[in-house]
Short mmCIF file of C-alpha atoms and ligand atoms in Angstrom, two decimals:
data_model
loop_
_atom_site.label_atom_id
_atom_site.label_comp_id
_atom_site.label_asym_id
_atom_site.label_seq_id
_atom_site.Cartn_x
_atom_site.Cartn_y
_atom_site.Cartn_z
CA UNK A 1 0.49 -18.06 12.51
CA UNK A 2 -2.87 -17.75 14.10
CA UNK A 3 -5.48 -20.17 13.68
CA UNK A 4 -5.16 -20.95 9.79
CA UNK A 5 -6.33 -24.22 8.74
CA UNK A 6 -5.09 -24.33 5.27
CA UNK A 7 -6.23 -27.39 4.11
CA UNK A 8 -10.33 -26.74 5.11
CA UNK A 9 -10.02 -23.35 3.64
CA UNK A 10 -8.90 -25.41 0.51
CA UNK A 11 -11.79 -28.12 0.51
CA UNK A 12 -14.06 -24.95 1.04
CA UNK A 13 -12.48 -22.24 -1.54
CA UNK A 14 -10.12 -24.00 -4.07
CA UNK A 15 -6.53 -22.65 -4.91
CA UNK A 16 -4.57 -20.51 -5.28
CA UNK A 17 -6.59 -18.56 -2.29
CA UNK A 18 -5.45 -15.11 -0.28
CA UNK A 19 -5.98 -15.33 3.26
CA UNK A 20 -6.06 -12.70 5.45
CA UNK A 21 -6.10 -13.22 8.92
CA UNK A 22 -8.82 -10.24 10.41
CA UNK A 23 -7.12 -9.85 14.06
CA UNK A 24 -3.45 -8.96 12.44
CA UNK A 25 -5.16 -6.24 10.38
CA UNK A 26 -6.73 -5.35 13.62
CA UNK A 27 -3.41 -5.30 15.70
CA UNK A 28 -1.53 -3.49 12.94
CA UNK A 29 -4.15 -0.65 12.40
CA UNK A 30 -4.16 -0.12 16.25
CA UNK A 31 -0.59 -0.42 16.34
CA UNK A 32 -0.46 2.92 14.21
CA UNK A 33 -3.68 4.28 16.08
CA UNK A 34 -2.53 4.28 19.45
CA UNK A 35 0.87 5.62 19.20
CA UNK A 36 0.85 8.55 15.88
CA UNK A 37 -0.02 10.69 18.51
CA UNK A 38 0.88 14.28 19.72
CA UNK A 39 -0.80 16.66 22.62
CA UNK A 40 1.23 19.48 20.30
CA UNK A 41 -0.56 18.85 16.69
CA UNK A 42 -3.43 16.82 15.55
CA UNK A 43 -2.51 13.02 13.95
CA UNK A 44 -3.89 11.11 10.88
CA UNK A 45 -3.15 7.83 10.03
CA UNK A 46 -4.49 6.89 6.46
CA UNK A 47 -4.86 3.48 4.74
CA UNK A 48 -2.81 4.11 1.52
CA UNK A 49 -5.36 1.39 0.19
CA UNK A 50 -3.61 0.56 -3.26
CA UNK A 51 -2.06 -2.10 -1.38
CA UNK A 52 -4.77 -3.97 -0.96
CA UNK A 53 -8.51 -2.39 -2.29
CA UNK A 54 -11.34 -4.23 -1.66
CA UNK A 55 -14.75 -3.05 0.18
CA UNK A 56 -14.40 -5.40 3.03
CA UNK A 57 -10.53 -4.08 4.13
CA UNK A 58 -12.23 -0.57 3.48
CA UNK A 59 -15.06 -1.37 5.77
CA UNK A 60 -12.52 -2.37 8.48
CA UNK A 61 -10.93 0.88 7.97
CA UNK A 62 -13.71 3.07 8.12
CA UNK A 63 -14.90 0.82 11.45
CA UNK A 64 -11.34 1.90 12.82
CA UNK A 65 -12.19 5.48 11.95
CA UNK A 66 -8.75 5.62 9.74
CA UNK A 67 -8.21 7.88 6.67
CA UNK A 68 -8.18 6.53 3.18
CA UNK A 69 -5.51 7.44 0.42
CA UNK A 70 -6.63 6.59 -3.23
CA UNK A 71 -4.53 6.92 -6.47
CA UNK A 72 -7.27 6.61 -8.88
CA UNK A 73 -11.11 6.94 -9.36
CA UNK A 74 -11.45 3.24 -9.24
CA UNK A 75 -10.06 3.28 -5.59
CA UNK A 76 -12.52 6.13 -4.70
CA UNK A 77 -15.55 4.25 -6.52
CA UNK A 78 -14.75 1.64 -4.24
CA UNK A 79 -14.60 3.59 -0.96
CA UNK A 80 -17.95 5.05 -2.12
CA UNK A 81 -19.36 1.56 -2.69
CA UNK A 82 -18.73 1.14 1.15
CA UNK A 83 -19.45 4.67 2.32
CA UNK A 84 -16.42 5.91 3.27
CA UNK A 85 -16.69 9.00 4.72
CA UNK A 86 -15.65 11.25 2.39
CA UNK A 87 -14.21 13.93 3.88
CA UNK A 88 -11.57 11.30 5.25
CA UNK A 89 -10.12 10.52 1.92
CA UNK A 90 -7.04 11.78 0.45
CA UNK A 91 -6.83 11.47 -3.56
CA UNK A 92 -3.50 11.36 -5.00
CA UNK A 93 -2.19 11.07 -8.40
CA UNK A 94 0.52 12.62 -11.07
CA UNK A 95 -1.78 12.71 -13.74
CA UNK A 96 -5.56 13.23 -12.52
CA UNK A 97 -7.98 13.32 -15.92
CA UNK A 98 -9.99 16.41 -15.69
CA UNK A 99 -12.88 14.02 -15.27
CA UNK A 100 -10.98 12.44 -12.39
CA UNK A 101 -11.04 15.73 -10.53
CA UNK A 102 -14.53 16.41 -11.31
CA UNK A 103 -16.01 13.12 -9.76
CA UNK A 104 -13.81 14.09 -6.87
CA UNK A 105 -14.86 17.31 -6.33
CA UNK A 106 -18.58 16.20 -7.06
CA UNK A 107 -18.42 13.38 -4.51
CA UNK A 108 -16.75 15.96 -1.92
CA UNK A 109 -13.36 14.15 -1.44
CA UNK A 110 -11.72 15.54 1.38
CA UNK A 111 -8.37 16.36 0.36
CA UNK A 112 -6.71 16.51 -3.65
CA UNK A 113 -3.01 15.65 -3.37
CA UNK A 114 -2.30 18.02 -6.09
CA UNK A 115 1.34 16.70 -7.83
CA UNK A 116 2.26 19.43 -9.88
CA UNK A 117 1.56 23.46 -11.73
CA UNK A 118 -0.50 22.17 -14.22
CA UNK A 119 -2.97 19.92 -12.02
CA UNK A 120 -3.67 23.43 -9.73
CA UNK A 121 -4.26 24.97 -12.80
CA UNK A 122 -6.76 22.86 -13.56
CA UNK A 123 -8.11 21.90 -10.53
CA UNK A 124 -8.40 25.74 -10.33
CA UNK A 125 -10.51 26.24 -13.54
CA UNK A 126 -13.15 23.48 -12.13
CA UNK A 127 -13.95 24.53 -8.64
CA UNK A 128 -14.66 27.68 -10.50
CA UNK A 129 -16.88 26.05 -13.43
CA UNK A 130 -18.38 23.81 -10.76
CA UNK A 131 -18.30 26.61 -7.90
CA UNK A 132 -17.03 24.35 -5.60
CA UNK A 133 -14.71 24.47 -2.54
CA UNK A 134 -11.60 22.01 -1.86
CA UNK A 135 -8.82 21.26 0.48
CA UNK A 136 -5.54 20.52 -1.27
CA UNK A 137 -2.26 19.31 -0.29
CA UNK A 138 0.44 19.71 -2.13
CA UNK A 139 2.88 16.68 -3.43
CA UNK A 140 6.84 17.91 -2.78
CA UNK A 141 9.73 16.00 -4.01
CA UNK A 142 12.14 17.24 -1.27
CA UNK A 143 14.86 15.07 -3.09
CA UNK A 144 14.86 12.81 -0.17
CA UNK A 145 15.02 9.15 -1.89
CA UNK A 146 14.78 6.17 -0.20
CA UNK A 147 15.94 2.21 -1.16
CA UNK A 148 14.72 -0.11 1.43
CA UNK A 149 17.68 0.26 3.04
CA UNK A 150 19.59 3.21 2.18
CA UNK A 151 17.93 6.42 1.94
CA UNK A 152 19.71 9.28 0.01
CA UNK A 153 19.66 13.18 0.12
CA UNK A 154 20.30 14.77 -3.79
CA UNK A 155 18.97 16.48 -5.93
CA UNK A 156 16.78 13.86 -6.73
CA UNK A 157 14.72 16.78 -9.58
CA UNK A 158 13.09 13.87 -11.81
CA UNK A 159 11.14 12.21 -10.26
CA UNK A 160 7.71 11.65 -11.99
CA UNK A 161 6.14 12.64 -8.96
CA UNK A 162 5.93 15.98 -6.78
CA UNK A 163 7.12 19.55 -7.45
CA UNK A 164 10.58 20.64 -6.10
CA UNK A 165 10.54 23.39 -2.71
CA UNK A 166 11.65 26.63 -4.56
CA UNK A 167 11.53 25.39 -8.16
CA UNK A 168 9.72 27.78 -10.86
CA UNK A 169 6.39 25.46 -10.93
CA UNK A 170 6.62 25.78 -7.43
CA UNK A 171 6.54 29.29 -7.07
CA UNK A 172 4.01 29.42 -9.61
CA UNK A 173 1.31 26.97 -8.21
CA UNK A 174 1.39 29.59 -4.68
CA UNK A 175 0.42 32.38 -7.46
CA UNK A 176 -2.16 30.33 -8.32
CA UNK A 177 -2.92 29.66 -4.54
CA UNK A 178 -3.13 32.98 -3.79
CA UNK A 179 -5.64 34.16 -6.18
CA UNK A 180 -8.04 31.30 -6.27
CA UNK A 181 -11.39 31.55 -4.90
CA UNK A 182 -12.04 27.98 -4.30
CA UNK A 183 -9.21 26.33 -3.07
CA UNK A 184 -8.32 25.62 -0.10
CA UNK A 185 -4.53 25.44 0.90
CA UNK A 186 -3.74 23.16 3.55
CA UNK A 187 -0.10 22.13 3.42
CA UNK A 188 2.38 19.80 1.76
CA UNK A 189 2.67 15.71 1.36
CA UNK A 190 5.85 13.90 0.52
CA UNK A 191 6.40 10.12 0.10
CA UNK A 192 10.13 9.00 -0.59
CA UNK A 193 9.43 5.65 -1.39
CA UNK A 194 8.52 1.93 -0.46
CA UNK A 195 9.58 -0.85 2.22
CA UNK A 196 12.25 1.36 4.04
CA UNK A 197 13.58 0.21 6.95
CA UNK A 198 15.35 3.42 7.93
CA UNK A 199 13.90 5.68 10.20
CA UNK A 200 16.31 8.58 9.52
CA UNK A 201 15.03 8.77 5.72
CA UNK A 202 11.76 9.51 7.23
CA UNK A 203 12.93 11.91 10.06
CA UNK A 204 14.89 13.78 7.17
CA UNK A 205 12.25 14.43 5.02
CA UNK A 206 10.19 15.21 7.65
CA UNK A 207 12.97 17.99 8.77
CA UNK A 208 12.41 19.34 5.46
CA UNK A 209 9.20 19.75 5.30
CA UNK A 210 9.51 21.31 8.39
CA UNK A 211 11.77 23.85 7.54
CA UNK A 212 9.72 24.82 4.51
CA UNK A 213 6.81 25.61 7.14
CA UNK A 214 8.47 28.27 8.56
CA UNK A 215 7.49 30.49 5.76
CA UNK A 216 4.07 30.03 5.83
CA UNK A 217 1.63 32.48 8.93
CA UNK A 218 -1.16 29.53 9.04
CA UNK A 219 -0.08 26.02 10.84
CA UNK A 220 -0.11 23.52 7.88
CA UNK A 221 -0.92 20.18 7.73
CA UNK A 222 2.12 17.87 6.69
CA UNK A 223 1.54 14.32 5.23
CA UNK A 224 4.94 12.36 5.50
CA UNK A 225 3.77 9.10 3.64
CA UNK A 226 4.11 5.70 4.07
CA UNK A 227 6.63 3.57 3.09
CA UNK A 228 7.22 1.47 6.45
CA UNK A 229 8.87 -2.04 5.93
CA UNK A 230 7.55 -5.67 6.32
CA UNK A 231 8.67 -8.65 7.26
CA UNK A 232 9.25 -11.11 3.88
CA UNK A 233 12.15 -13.10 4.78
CA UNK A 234 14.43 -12.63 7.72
CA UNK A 235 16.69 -10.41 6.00
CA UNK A 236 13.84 -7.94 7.01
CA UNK A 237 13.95 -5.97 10.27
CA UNK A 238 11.04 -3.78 10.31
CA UNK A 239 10.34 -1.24 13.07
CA UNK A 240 8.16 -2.08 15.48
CA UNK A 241 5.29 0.54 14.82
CA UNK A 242 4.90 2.33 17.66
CA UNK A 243 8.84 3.27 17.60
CA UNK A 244 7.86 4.40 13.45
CA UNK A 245 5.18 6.27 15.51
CA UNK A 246 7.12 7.90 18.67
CA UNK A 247 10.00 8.64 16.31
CA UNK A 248 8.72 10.38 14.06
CA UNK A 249 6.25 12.73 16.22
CA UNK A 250 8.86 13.32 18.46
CA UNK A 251 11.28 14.10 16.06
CA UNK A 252 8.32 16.82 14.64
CA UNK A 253 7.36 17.99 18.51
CA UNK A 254 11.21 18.57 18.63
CA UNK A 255 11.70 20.61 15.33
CA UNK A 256 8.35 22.59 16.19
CA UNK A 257 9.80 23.71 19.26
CA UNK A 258 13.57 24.71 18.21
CA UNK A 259 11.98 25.96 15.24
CA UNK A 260 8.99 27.91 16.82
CA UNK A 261 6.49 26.60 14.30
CA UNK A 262 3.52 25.77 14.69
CA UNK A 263 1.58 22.99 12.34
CA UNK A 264 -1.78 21.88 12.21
CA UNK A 265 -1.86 18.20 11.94
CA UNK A 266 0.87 15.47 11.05
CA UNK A 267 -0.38 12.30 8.51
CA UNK A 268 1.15 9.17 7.38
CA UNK A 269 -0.24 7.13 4.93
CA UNK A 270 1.27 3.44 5.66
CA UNK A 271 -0.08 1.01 2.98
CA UNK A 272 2.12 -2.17 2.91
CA UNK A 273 2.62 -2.53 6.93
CA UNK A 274 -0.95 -2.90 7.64
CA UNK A 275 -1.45 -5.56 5.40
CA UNK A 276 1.05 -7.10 4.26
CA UNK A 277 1.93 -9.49 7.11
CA UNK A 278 -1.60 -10.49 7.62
CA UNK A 279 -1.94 -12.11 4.49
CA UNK A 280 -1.04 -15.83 3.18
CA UNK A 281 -1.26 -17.13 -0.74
CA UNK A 282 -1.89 -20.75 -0.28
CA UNK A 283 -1.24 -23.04 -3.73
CA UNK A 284 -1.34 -26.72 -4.66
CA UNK A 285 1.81 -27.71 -5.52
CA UNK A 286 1.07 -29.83 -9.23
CA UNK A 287 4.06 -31.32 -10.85
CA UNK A 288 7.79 -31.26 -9.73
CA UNK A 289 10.95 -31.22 -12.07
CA UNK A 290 14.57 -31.78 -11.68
CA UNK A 291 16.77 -29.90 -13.91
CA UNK A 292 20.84 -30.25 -14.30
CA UNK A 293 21.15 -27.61 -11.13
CA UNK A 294 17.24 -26.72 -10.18
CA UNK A 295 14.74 -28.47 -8.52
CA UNK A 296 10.82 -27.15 -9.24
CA UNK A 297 7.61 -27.29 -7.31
CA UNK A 298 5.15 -26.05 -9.46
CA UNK A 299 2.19 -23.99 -8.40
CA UNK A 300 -1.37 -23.38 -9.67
CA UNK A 301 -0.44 -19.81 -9.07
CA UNK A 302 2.45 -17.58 -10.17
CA UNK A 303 2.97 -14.18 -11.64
CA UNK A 304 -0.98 -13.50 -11.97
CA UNK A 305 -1.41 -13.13 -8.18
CA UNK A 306 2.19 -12.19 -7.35
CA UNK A 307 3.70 -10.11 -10.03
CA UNK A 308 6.05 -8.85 -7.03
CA UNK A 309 9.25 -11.55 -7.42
CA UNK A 310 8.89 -10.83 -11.31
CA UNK A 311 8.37 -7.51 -11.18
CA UNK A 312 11.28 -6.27 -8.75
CA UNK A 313 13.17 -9.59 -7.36
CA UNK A 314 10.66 -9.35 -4.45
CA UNK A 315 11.98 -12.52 -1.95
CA UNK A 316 9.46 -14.35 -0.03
CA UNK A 317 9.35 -17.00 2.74
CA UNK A 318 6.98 -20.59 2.50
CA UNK A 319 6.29 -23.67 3.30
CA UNK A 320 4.74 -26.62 2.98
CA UNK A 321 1.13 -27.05 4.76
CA UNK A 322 1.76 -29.88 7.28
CA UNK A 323 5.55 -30.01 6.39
CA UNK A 324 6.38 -27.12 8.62
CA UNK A 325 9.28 -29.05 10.40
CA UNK A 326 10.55 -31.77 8.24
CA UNK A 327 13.62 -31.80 7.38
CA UNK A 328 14.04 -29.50 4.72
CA UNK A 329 16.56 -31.34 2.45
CA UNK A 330 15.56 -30.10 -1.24
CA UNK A 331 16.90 -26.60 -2.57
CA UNK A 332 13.01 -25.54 -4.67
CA UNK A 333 12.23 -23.01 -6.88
CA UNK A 334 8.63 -22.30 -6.69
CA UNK A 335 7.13 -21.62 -10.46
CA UNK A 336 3.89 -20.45 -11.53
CA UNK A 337 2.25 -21.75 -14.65
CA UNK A 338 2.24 -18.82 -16.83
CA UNK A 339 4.30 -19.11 -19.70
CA UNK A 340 6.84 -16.45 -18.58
CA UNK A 341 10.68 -17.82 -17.58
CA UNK A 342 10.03 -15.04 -14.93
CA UNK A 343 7.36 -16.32 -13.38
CA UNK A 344 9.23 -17.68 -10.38
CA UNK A 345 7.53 -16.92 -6.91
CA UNK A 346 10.80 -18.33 -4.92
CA UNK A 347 13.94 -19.33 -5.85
CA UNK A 348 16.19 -21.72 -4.21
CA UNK A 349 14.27 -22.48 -1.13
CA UNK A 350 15.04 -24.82 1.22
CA UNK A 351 12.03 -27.24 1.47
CA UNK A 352 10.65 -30.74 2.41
CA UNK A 353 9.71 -33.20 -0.34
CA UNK A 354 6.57 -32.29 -1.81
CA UNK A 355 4.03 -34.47 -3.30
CA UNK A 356 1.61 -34.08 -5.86
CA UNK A 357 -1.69 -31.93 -4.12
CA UNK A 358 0.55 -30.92 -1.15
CA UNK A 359 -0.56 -27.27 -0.20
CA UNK A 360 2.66 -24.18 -0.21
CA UNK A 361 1.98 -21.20 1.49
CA UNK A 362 3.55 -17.92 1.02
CA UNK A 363 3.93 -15.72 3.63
CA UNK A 364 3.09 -11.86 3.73
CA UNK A 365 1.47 -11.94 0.82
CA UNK A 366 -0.96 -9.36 1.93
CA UNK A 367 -0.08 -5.97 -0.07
CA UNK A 368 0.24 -5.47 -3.93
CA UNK A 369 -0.58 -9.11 -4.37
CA UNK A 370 -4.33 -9.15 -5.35
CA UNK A 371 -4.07 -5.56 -6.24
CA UNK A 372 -1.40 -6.04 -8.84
CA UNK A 373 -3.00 -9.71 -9.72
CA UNK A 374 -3.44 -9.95 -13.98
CA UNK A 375 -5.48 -12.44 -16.04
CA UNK A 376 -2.33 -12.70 -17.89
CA UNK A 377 -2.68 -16.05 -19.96
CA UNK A 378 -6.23 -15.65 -18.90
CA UNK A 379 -6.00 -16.63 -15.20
CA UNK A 380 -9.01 -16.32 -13.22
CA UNK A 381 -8.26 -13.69 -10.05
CA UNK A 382 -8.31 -16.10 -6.89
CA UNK A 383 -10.90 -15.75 -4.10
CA UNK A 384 -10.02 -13.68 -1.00
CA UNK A 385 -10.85 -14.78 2.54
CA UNK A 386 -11.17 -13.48 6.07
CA UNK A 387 -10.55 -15.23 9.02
CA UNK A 388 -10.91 -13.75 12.14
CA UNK A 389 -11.10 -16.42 15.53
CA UNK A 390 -11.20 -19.38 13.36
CA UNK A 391 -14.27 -18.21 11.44
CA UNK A 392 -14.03 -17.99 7.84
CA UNK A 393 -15.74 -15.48 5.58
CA UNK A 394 -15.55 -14.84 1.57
CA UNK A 395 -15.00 -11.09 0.82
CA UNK A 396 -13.70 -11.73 -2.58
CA UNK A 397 -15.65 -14.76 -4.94
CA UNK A 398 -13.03 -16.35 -7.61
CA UNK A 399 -13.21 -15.09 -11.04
CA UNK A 400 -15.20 -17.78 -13.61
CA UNK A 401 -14.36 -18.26 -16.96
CA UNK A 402 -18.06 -16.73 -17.97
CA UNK A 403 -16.96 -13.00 -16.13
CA UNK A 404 -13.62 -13.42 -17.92
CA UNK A 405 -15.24 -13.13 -21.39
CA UNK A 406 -17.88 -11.05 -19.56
CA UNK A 407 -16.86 -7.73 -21.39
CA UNK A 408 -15.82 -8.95 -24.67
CA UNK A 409 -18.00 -8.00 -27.61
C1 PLP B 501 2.29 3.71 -2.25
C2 PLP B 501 2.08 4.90 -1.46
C3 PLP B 501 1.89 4.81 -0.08
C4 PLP B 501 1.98 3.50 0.68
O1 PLP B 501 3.22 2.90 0.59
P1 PLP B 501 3.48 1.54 1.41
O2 PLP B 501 4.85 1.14 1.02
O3 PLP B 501 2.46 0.55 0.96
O4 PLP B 501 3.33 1.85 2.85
C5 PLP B 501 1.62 5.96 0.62
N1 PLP B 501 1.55 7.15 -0.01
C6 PLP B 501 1.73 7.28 -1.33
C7 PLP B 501 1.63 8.60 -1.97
C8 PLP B 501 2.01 6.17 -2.10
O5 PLP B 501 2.20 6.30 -3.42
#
């Protein structure tokens, strides 16, 4: 843990509090940077930033000349607010409002992740009406599906997201590619899923996607997603990124060359592993409980800036601030104070004695915490801080109770 001090950055910002510390963002992005690379093909590494959005981790980003993935036009607003250059951003999305694709294309995104027939349709119809040009990718659901730890090959045809290599709607959309004006065909994108720790999911669909290139003339550029697993509790082994890296261009160097096939330029899009493990929730632990076979602490947080344990049994690590190495005698559940049985951040965690005001952190709490965070029972969104060499900075004020009721009539 490097150079926190929890309890100042409580005095100074209040809890519950994200804390990011700047240099792990720093080493993860370069971790990605300096080893997704080929002599073969061109490399892009992409900030999917859903998992954490706000204009300060954007303008660290853009400082580290990364690509930006966005799933909505609130993610690109944002990205503008900093300019982010935008022929660096990708814009995904299974169900982009004609008006979504028309700021897009009038802000010159880079790249539209188109997900399915009816999208190029559309997307189609509007560079024409607004006789403009644009790149596209397109979104394949190669039936490669991957569960943290398993991954599994079927015919995996409903997902909500992609089209299927060879399907009708496939075949259909490279009509439409073939007699637009406007559009710009660039190659394919596929994303099989979220905190996998499996390298041969990702080789596999990459394999695919491979194969599929070989009936295309033009070198294509393939975009294999992200997806890469974190450290939450030591039941995680993530892969070290620069063996996520080597792997999986060599594994595409490989293929090219049995394969003679050329490609353009390989992407991933990680999200979770550049952030996640740089971030810290800290809380003040209020009242504790004994029940017949529980023990509380209770946190001025919960499910309203971690909706991850509720949401999908998401396990965590903590401790107490100063209480690092007691003895940790008492078997805690950590609850939020939402009235919600569910809103549990840890369950059955070995801990010190706590007392009234002590601090708990949580540990890599830095993707799809504030980004999924809720005002659910009307909780204010916490602050966010950076600290980089001991200095603190606020990139993210707390919500009041004024800009709560701000846009209620
Ligand atoms: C969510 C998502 C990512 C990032 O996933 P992580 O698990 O955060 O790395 C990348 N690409 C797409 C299309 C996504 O939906």
């Amino acid at each position: 843990m490097a150079n926190l001090d929890f309890k100042f950055l409580k005095e100074k910002y209040g809890t519950p509090l994200y804390i990011y510390d700047v240099n792990h963002l720093k080493k993860n992005m370069t971790g990605y940077l300096d080893y997704f690379k080929s002599n073969v093909f061109e490399t892009e590494v992409l900030f999917a930033s859903k998992a954490f959005c706000v204009k300060e981790m954007l303008r660290l980003v853009k400082a580290y000349n990364m690509s930006l993935d966005v799933v909505s036009i609130g993610e690109l607003y944002t990205a503008i607010a900093v300019d982010f250059p935008m022929d660096k951003i990708y814009f995904h999305g299974n169900n982009k409002s004609i008006s979504d694709l028309e700021f897009a294309l009038n802000n010159n995104v880079g790249t539209i992740v188109v997900d399915n027939l009816m999208e190029l349709v559309a997307l189609d119809e509007i560079t024409n009406r607004l006789n403009k040009k644009c790149n596209i990718i397109i979104r394949l659901n190669l039936g490669v599906e991957a569960h943290t730890h398993k991954f599994i090959v079927t015919a995996h045809v409903d997902s909500k997201f992609g089209v299927s290599y060879g399907s009708n709607d496939y075949n259909d959309m490279l009509d439409v590619l073939k007699n637009s004006k406007n559009i710009n065909f660039k190659g394919f994108h596929s994303h099989i899923g979220s905190q996998i720790f499996d390298l041969d999911a990702f080789t596999a669909a990459l394999e695919k996607m491979l194969g599929i290139c070989k009936s295309f003339d033009k070198p294509l550029v393939l975009n294999i997603g992200g997806g890469f697993g974190v450290h939450y509790t030591d039941e995680d082994k993530p892969i070290p990124f620069d063996v996520v890296s080597k792997t999986l261009v060599d594994t595409c160097e490989k293929a090219l060359k049995a394969n003679n096939v050329k490609i353009e330029k390989l992407c991933i899009e990680p999200g979770r592993s550049i952030v996640a493990e740089a971030g810290y929730t800290l809380y003040t632990i209020g009242f504790t409980k004994k029940t017949p076979n529980k023990e509380y602490y209770f946190i001025d947080g919960g499910m309203t800036d971690n909706i991850r344990p509720a949401l999908y049994q998401a396990k965590y690590d903590c401790d107490i601030v100063g209480k690092e190495n007691e003895l940790k005698n008492h078997i805690v559940t950590i609850a939020g104070k939402c009235c919600e049985s569910g809103d549990l951040i840890i369950e059955n965690h070995p801990l010190p004695e706590a007392k009234s005001g002590d601090l708990l952190v949580t540990y890599t709490t830095g993707a799809y915490g504030y980004s999924m965070s809720s005002n659910y029972n009307k909780a204010l969104t916490p602050a966010v801080v950076f600290v980089e060499d001991g200095k603190d900075k606020l990139v993210c004020r707390r919500q009041s109770y004024d800009e709560l009721l701000e846009r209620e009539i």
